[in-house]
Amino acid sequence: MLSKQDNELMCRTGPGTPMGDAMRRFWIPVMQLNDLPRPGGDPKAIELLGERFIAWRDDRGRSGLYAEACLHRGASMQLARAEGDGLRCIYHGWKFAVDGTVLETPNVADPKFKSRIKGRTFPVRESGGLLWAYLGPKGKEPAFPEWEFMKQPDAHRINAYAVVNCNYVQVIEGLVDSSHLTVLHSSILAKTNDEQDFDFAKKTTHMQFDATPVIEADETDFGFHYVAIRSLGDQRMARIASFIAPCFIANANGDVMLLIVPVNDHRCNFFHIWWDADKRVGEDPLRTQQLTFVGLDEPTLVKFGMTPETCDGPAAMSWKNGYGQDREQQRIGHFTGLHTFTQEDAGCSISSGPIRDRSQEMLSSADVAITQLYRSLLACARAARDGGDIPALHAEVGRVIGISGEIGPEENWRGLVPHHRIVSSAQANSKARSAVTN
Ligand code: FES
Ligand SMILES: [Fe+2]
């Protein structure tokens, strides 16, 4: 449970908010590289953390992210002309390169004027199929993360994303909430027994057999990790997922990273990245097979209003259309009547409101990781608000993993992640809960 005040502090990421300031201190994904304009193409407007930006590639292929407002008198750079080596504002013709160099100021007589000013652009990187940006104070960007998926060629990586119409924290909560898998996704997990023969299905099938996993969490230098331990006869299966501040999850399957980036306070981009060093998962048939299985294929995303083009339309999952739930399917045996993983998760996340009221919840022993999530996020927001060091900002995140494995009756699950640096442990819900309010 959180006070309304803490809930606001944690959820709001617009300009000038403490959590927004904290997030802007990290490298965050802006968009998939596939969605960037072609070299020299038309500039593209995007929204991120409640602000609008313009993404563009110059004719040499260099990517750039511009603040929407022109440096001169604020006309939108969405209207700008694409002119090879820079974008030219159509109002008075000031022209800016992707690195902010001012190339021309045609309405100013002094030829040296342009060399004294700098356009409003942000540092960007291209990695792992994504465009990343640093939106914080100049010159203070942290080391760029180096995750395994970034080392894979395109053919060995799947990039996909869904637009989800609720606050980003609600989506992250679902990703550190192992106990819902056995219930919400029960129909899909049952299907994975015999119908599905690919890795994702194999890695999740055991979860249908124990609805009350033991959950424990540790605060770490990068955020936290948590375990869900399920019993299968005399076996114990441990699934460890890591939350990497400010909004990333290394999934327990070990080959999926999930990046949840606020578009604004009521909407987020939910980026998925799978990789496989051996298999060409980025190519068909594996790519389509995987995306269809989890509900991230284009036709399904369009049907449920989870693309940029459809997320404001009538198909977008909402109380008005019953979240697209198929009651007939439910009557004939599907547990939820929602399409598959992505829609089942989104239905629950969206249905609790644009920003869920956490002063009205009843956490249980199943929610240890949820409490730890609040604690990690609030620590970032409070540090930004109070001028302290942002936790996790300088952690070595490249070594952080999610992992699943069998453990012996007395074996400590932390042996699966010996390289994670633990700051403190939260093994009992009451302890974790009081830690949030302290
Ligand atoms: S507002 Fe852009 S050049 Fe004047
Ligand atoms: Fe889920």
Short mmCIF file of N, CA and C in Angstrom, two decimals, residues 182-307:
data_model
loop_
_atom_site.label_atom_id
_atom_site.label_comp_id
_atom_site.label_asym_id
_atom_site.label_seq_id
_atom_site.Cartn_x
_atom_site.Cartn_y
_atom_site.Cartn_z
N THR A 182 0.38 -18.42 -12.96
CA THR A 182 -0.32 -19.68 -12.78
C THR A 182 -1.83 -19.51 -12.94
N VAL A 183 -2.31 -18.31 -12.68
CA VAL A 183 -3.76 -18.05 -12.74
C VAL A 183 -4.12 -17.40 -14.08
N LEU A 184 -3.68 -16.17 -14.25
CA LEU A 184 -4.08 -15.39 -15.43
C LEU A 184 -3.74 -16.11 -16.73
N HIS A 185 -2.56 -16.70 -16.79
CA HIS A 185 -2.12 -17.33 -18.05
C HIS A 185 -2.34 -18.85 -18.06
N SER A 186 -3.25 -19.32 -17.21
CA SER A 186 -3.37 -20.77 -17.05
C SER A 186 -3.75 -21.48 -18.35
N SER A 187 -4.61 -20.87 -19.15
CA SER A 187 -5.00 -21.56 -20.39
C SER A 187 -3.83 -21.69 -21.35
N ILE A 188 -2.99 -20.66 -21.39
CA ILE A 188 -1.84 -20.71 -22.30
C ILE A 188 -0.82 -21.72 -21.78
N LEU A 189 -0.59 -21.70 -20.48
CA LEU A 189 0.39 -22.63 -19.93
C LEU A 189 -0.05 -24.07 -20.12
N ALA A 190 -1.35 -24.31 -20.01
CA ALA A 190 -1.85 -25.67 -20.23
C ALA A 190 -1.59 -26.10 -21.66
N LYS A 191 -1.76 -25.16 -22.58
CA LYS A 191 -1.54 -25.45 -24.00
C LYS A 191 -0.08 -25.79 -24.30
N THR A 192 0.82 -25.18 -23.50
CA THR A 192 2.25 -25.37 -23.81
C THR A 192 2.69 -26.80 -23.52
N ASN A 193 1.90 -27.57 -22.79
CA ASN A 193 2.28 -28.96 -22.50
C ASN A 193 2.58 -29.75 -23.75
N ASP A 194 1.63 -29.70 -24.69
CA ASP A 194 1.78 -30.60 -25.82
C ASP A 194 1.78 -29.90 -27.17
N GLU A 195 1.27 -28.67 -27.23
CA GLU A 195 1.12 -28.07 -28.55
C GLU A 195 2.33 -27.26 -28.99
N GLN A 196 3.09 -26.75 -28.04
CA GLN A 196 4.16 -25.83 -28.42
C GLN A 196 5.51 -26.50 -28.22
N ASP A 197 6.36 -26.31 -29.21
CA ASP A 197 7.64 -27.00 -29.13
C ASP A 197 8.81 -26.02 -29.15
N PHE A 198 8.57 -24.74 -28.87
CA PHE A 198 9.72 -23.85 -28.89
C PHE A 198 10.09 -23.39 -27.49
N ASP A 199 11.22 -22.72 -27.40
CA ASP A 199 11.86 -22.54 -26.11
C ASP A 199 11.00 -21.80 -25.08
N PHE A 200 10.32 -20.75 -25.53
CA PHE A 200 9.55 -19.95 -24.57
C PHE A 200 8.53 -20.83 -23.86
N ALA A 201 7.84 -21.67 -24.65
CA ALA A 201 6.82 -22.54 -24.08
C ALA A 201 7.44 -23.52 -23.10
N LYS A 202 8.58 -24.07 -23.47
CA LYS A 202 9.21 -25.06 -22.59
C LYS A 202 9.63 -24.44 -21.27
N LYS A 203 10.03 -23.16 -21.33
CA LYS A 203 10.53 -22.52 -20.12
C LYS A 203 9.44 -22.11 -19.15
N THR A 204 8.20 -22.10 -19.61
CA THR A 204 7.13 -21.61 -18.75
C THR A 204 6.15 -22.69 -18.32
N THR A 205 6.22 -23.84 -18.95
CA THR A 205 5.16 -24.83 -18.73
C THR A 205 5.05 -25.30 -17.27
N HIS A 206 6.18 -25.38 -16.55
CA HIS A 206 6.14 -25.90 -15.18
C HIS A 206 5.35 -24.99 -14.23
N MET A 207 5.14 -23.74 -14.65
CA MET A 207 4.54 -22.78 -13.72
C MET A 207 3.06 -23.05 -13.42
N GLN A 208 2.44 -23.88 -14.26
CA GLN A 208 1.01 -24.12 -14.03
C GLN A 208 0.76 -25.04 -12.84
N PHE A 209 1.82 -25.65 -12.30
CA PHE A 209 1.59 -26.69 -11.30
C PHE A 209 1.67 -26.23 -9.85
N ASP A 210 2.07 -25.01 -9.60
CA ASP A 210 2.16 -24.57 -8.20
C ASP A 210 1.71 -23.12 -8.13
N ALA A 211 0.54 -22.89 -7.56
CA ALA A 211 -0.05 -21.55 -7.55
C ALA A 211 0.45 -20.69 -6.40
N THR A 212 1.20 -21.28 -5.49
CA THR A 212 1.66 -20.50 -4.33
C THR A 212 3.18 -20.55 -4.20
N PRO A 213 3.86 -20.00 -5.20
CA PRO A 213 5.32 -20.03 -5.11
C PRO A 213 5.81 -19.21 -3.91
N VAL A 214 6.95 -19.64 -3.37
CA VAL A 214 7.60 -18.85 -2.32
C VAL A 214 8.31 -17.68 -3.01
N ILE A 215 8.01 -16.47 -2.56
CA ILE A 215 8.61 -15.29 -3.19
C ILE A 215 9.57 -14.62 -2.20
N GLU A 216 10.77 -14.34 -2.67
CA GLU A 216 11.73 -13.58 -1.86
C GLU A 216 12.40 -12.55 -2.77
N ALA A 217 12.81 -11.45 -2.18
CA ALA A 217 13.44 -10.40 -2.98
C ALA A 217 14.63 -9.82 -2.25
N ASP A 218 15.63 -9.38 -3.01
CA ASP A 218 16.77 -8.66 -2.44
C ASP A 218 16.90 -7.32 -3.13
N GLU A 219 17.14 -6.29 -2.36
CA GLU A 219 17.54 -5.03 -2.97
C GLU A 219 18.98 -5.19 -3.45
N THR A 220 19.26 -4.72 -4.66
CA THR A 220 20.61 -4.85 -5.22
C THR A 220 21.12 -3.48 -5.66
N ASP A 221 22.37 -3.44 -6.09
CA ASP A 221 22.92 -2.15 -6.53
C ASP A 221 22.25 -1.65 -7.80
N PHE A 222 21.62 -2.55 -8.59
CA PHE A 222 20.99 -2.12 -9.84
C PHE A 222 19.48 -1.94 -9.70
N GLY A 223 18.90 -2.28 -8.56
CA GLY A 223 17.45 -2.24 -8.36
C GLY A 223 17.07 -3.35 -7.40
N PHE A 224 16.54 -4.44 -7.94
CA PHE A 224 16.34 -5.63 -7.09
C PHE A 224 16.19 -6.86 -7.98
N HIS A 225 16.40 -8.00 -7.37
CA HIS A 225 16.02 -9.26 -8.02
C HIS A 225 15.09 -10.00 -7.07
N TYR A 226 14.29 -10.88 -7.64
CA TYR A 226 13.41 -11.66 -6.78
C TYR A 226 13.28 -13.06 -7.34
N VAL A 227 12.90 -13.97 -6.46
CA VAL A 227 12.75 -15.36 -6.88
C VAL A 227 11.32 -15.82 -6.63
N ALA A 228 10.84 -16.71 -7.49
CA ALA A 228 9.61 -17.47 -7.22
C ALA A 228 10.03 -18.93 -7.24
N ILE A 229 9.86 -19.60 -6.11
CA ILE A 229 10.26 -21.01 -6.02
C ILE A 229 9.00 -21.87 -6.02
N ARG A 230 8.91 -22.75 -7.02
CA ARG A 230 7.76 -23.65 -7.12
C ARG A 230 8.20 -25.09 -6.88
N SER A 231 7.35 -25.82 -6.20
CA SER A 231 7.65 -27.22 -5.93
C SER A 231 6.99 -28.09 -6.98
N LEU A 232 7.75 -29.05 -7.47
CA LEU A 232 7.24 -30.00 -8.45
C LEU A 232 7.64 -31.37 -7.94
N GLY A 233 6.80 -31.98 -7.14
CA GLY A 233 7.21 -33.22 -6.49
C GLY A 233 8.35 -32.92 -5.53
N ASP A 234 9.47 -33.63 -5.67
CA ASP A 234 10.59 -33.31 -4.79
C ASP A 234 11.57 -32.33 -5.44
N GLN A 235 11.21 -31.79 -6.56
CA GLN A 235 12.04 -30.78 -7.22
C GLN A 235 11.64 -29.38 -6.76
N ARG A 236 12.59 -28.46 -6.79
CA ARG A 236 12.24 -27.04 -6.57
C ARG A 236 12.75 -26.25 -7.76
N MET A 237 11.84 -25.52 -8.41
CA MET A 237 12.22 -24.69 -9.55
C MET A 237 12.27 -23.23 -9.10
N ALA A 238 13.40 -22.60 -9.34
CA ALA A 238 13.55 -21.18 -8.96
C ALA A 238 13.55 -20.34 -10.22
N ARG A 239 12.68 -19.34 -10.23
CA ARG A 239 12.69 -18.36 -11.34
C ARG A 239 13.10 -17.01 -10.77
N ILE A 240 14.22 -16.50 -11.24
CA ILE A 240 14.73 -15.22 -10.74
C ILE A 240 14.63 -14.17 -11.84
N ALA A 241 13.94 -13.08 -11.55
CA ALA A 241 13.87 -11.95 -12.49
C ALA A 241 14.52 -10.75 -11.83
N SER A 242 15.10 -9.88 -12.64
CA SER A 242 15.78 -8.69 -12.11
C SER A 242 15.11 -7.43 -12.61
N PHE A 243 14.90 -6.51 -11.71
CA PHE A 243 14.44 -5.16 -12.09
C PHE A 243 15.67 -4.26 -12.10
N ILE A 244 15.92 -3.66 -13.25
CA ILE A 244 17.07 -2.79 -13.41
C ILE A 244 16.54 -1.37 -13.56
N ALA A 245 16.87 -0.51 -12.61
CA ALA A 245 16.33 0.86 -12.63
C ALA A 245 16.75 1.57 -13.91
N PRO A 246 15.85 2.42 -14.46
CA PRO A 246 14.59 2.82 -13.85
C PRO A 246 13.38 2.03 -14.36
N CYS A 247 13.50 1.21 -15.43
CA CYS A 247 12.28 0.62 -16.00
C CYS A 247 12.56 -0.60 -16.87
N PHE A 248 13.53 -1.41 -16.47
CA PHE A 248 13.91 -2.56 -17.28
C PHE A 248 13.80 -3.85 -16.47
N ILE A 249 13.45 -4.94 -17.18
CA ILE A 249 13.34 -6.24 -16.53
C ILE A 249 14.13 -7.28 -17.31
N ALA A 250 15.01 -7.99 -16.61
CA ALA A 250 15.62 -9.19 -17.19
C ALA A 250 14.73 -10.35 -16.75
N ASN A 251 13.99 -10.91 -17.70
CA ASN A 251 13.00 -11.95 -17.39
C ASN A 251 13.68 -13.26 -16.97
N ALA A 252 12.97 -14.01 -16.13
CA ALA A 252 13.54 -15.25 -15.60
C ALA A 252 13.81 -16.29 -16.68
N ASN A 253 13.20 -16.16 -17.85
CA ASN A 253 13.51 -17.12 -18.92
C ASN A 253 14.96 -17.02 -19.37
N GLY A 254 15.60 -15.87 -19.09
CA GLY A 254 17.03 -15.72 -19.39
C GLY A 254 17.33 -15.21 -20.79
N ASP A 255 16.34 -15.17 -21.67
CA ASP A 255 16.60 -14.71 -23.03
C ASP A 255 15.60 -13.64 -23.46
N VAL A 256 15.02 -12.95 -22.49
CA VAL A 256 14.05 -11.88 -22.79
C VAL A 256 14.37 -10.68 -21.92
N MET A 257 14.48 -9.51 -22.54
CA MET A 257 14.56 -8.25 -21.79
C MET A 257 13.30 -7.46 -22.10
N LEU A 258 12.77 -6.80 -21.08
CA LEU A 258 11.53 -6.04 -21.22
C LEU A 258 11.80 -4.62 -20.75
N LEU A 259 11.50 -3.66 -21.61
CA LEU A 259 11.83 -2.26 -21.34
C LEU A 259 10.51 -1.49 -21.38
N ILE A 260 10.15 -0.85 -20.28
CA ILE A 260 8.83 -0.25 -20.16
C ILE A 260 9.00 1.27 -20.02
N VAL A 261 8.76 1.97 -21.09
CA VAL A 261 9.12 3.39 -21.13
C VAL A 261 7.86 4.25 -21.19
N PRO A 262 7.71 5.15 -20.21
CA PRO A 262 6.50 5.99 -20.26
C PRO A 262 6.46 6.85 -21.53
N VAL A 263 5.32 6.82 -22.19
CA VAL A 263 5.05 7.79 -23.27
C VAL A 263 4.57 9.07 -22.58
N ASN A 264 3.62 8.89 -21.69
CA ASN A 264 3.18 9.94 -20.78
C ASN A 264 2.69 9.22 -19.51
N ASP A 265 2.02 9.91 -18.62
CA ASP A 265 1.67 9.26 -17.36
C ASP A 265 0.59 8.19 -17.51
N HIS A 266 -0.10 8.19 -18.64
CA HIS A 266 -1.23 7.25 -18.84
C HIS A 266 -0.98 6.24 -19.95
N ARG A 267 0.24 6.19 -20.44
CA ARG A 267 0.53 5.31 -21.58
C ARG A 267 2.02 4.96 -21.55
N CYS A 268 2.34 3.74 -21.96
CA CYS A 268 3.76 3.39 -22.06
C CYS A 268 4.03 2.52 -23.27
N ASN A 269 5.29 2.53 -23.69
CA ASN A 269 5.77 1.61 -24.72
C ASN A 269 6.40 0.42 -24.01
N PHE A 270 5.94 -0.76 -24.39
CA PHE A 270 6.39 -1.98 -23.75
C PHE A 270 7.25 -2.75 -24.77
N PHE A 271 8.57 -2.49 -24.70
CA PHE A 271 9.49 -3.11 -25.66
C PHE A 271 9.88 -4.51 -25.18
N HIS A 272 9.87 -5.47 -26.10
CA HIS A 272 10.31 -6.85 -25.82
C HIS A 272 11.53 -7.14 -26.69
N ILE A 273 12.51 -7.75 -26.12
CA ILE A 273 13.65 -8.22 -26.93
C ILE A 273 13.97 -9.66 -26.54
N TRP A 274 13.89 -10.55 -27.50
CA TRP A 274 14.36 -11.93 -27.30
C TRP A 274 15.64 -12.09 -28.10
N TRP A 275 16.51 -12.96 -27.64
CA TRP A 275 17.70 -13.26 -28.43
C TRP A 275 18.10 -14.71 -28.22
N ASP A 276 18.85 -15.20 -29.20
CA ASP A 276 19.35 -16.57 -29.13
C ASP A 276 20.63 -16.61 -29.96
N ALA A 277 21.74 -16.90 -29.31
CA ALA A 277 23.03 -16.87 -30.01
C ALA A 277 23.11 -17.97 -31.05
N ASP A 278 22.34 -19.02 -30.89
CA ASP A 278 22.46 -20.16 -31.81
C ASP A 278 21.39 -20.16 -32.90
N LYS A 279 20.18 -19.78 -32.53
CA LYS A 279 19.08 -19.87 -33.51
C LYS A 279 18.80 -18.51 -34.14
N ARG A 280 18.33 -18.55 -35.39
CA ARG A 280 18.02 -17.30 -36.10
C ARG A 280 16.58 -16.89 -35.76
N VAL A 281 16.40 -16.51 -34.49
CA VAL A 281 15.05 -16.19 -34.01
C VAL A 281 14.49 -14.91 -34.63
N GLY A 282 15.40 -14.06 -35.15
CA GLY A 282 14.95 -12.79 -35.73
C GLY A 282 14.36 -12.96 -37.12
N GLU A 283 14.42 -14.17 -37.64
CA GLU A 283 13.89 -14.43 -38.99
C GLU A 283 12.73 -15.42 -38.91
N ASP A 284 11.90 -15.40 -39.94
CA ASP A 284 10.81 -16.37 -39.97
C ASP A 284 11.33 -17.75 -40.34
N PRO A 285 10.71 -18.83 -39.84
CA PRO A 285 9.41 -18.81 -39.16
C PRO A 285 9.47 -18.52 -37.66
N LEU A 286 10.68 -18.55 -37.06
CA LEU A 286 10.75 -18.44 -35.60
C LEU A 286 10.20 -17.12 -35.09
N ARG A 287 10.49 -16.05 -35.80
CA ARG A 287 10.06 -14.73 -35.35
C ARG A 287 8.52 -14.65 -35.25
N THR A 288 7.86 -14.97 -36.32
CA THR A 288 6.40 -14.89 -36.32
C THR A 288 5.79 -15.88 -35.33
N GLN A 289 6.39 -17.05 -35.25
CA GLN A 289 5.90 -18.07 -34.30
C GLN A 289 5.93 -17.51 -32.87
N GLN A 290 7.04 -16.89 -32.52
CA GLN A 290 7.21 -16.33 -31.17
C GLN A 290 6.22 -15.19 -30.92
N LEU A 291 6.15 -14.25 -31.87
CA LEU A 291 5.30 -13.08 -31.67
C LEU A 291 3.82 -13.47 -31.62
N THR A 292 3.44 -14.43 -32.42
CA THR A 292 2.04 -14.88 -32.40
C THR A 292 1.73 -15.56 -31.08
N PHE A 293 2.67 -16.34 -30.58
CA PHE A 293 2.45 -17.06 -29.33
C PHE A 293 2.19 -16.09 -28.17
N VAL A 294 2.90 -14.98 -28.13
CA VAL A 294 2.72 -14.06 -26.99
C VAL A 294 1.74 -12.92 -27.28
N GLY A 295 1.20 -12.86 -28.49
CA GLY A 295 0.21 -11.82 -28.81
C GLY A 295 0.83 -10.49 -29.23
N LEU A 296 2.04 -10.55 -29.78
CA LEU A 296 2.70 -9.32 -30.24
C LEU A 296 2.80 -9.24 -31.76
N ASP A 297 2.10 -10.12 -32.45
CA ASP A 297 2.08 -10.05 -33.91
C ASP A 297 1.20 -8.87 -34.31
N GLU A 298 1.49 -8.31 -35.46
CA GLU A 298 0.83 -7.07 -35.90
C GLU A 298 -0.72 -7.19 -35.91
N PRO A 299 -1.29 -8.24 -36.51
CA PRO A 299 -2.76 -8.30 -36.54
C PRO A 299 -3.38 -8.28 -35.13
N THR A 300 -2.77 -8.97 -34.19
CA THR A 300 -3.32 -8.99 -32.83
C THR A 300 -3.17 -7.62 -32.17
N LEU A 301 -2.02 -6.99 -32.34
CA LEU A 301 -1.82 -5.66 -31.74
C LEU A 301 -2.83 -4.66 -32.29
N VAL A 302 -3.09 -4.74 -33.58
CA VAL A 302 -4.07 -3.83 -34.20
C VAL A 302 -5.48 -4.14 -33.67
N LYS A 303 -5.80 -5.41 -33.56
CA LYS A 303 -7.13 -5.82 -33.09
C LYS A 303 -7.42 -5.28 -31.69
N PHE A 304 -6.38 -5.21 -30.85
CA PHE A 304 -6.59 -4.75 -29.47
C PHE A 304 -6.13 -3.30 -29.25
N GLY A 305 -5.86 -2.59 -30.34
CA GLY A 305 -5.50 -1.17 -30.23
C GLY A 305 -4.21 -0.94 -29.47
N MET A 306 -3.18 -1.72 -29.80
CA MET A 306 -1.91 -1.63 -29.07
C MET A 306 -0.75 -1.17 -29.95
N THR A 307 -1.07 -0.46 -31.03
CA THR A 307 -0.03 0.14 -31.88
C THR A 307 -0.18 1.66 -31.81
#
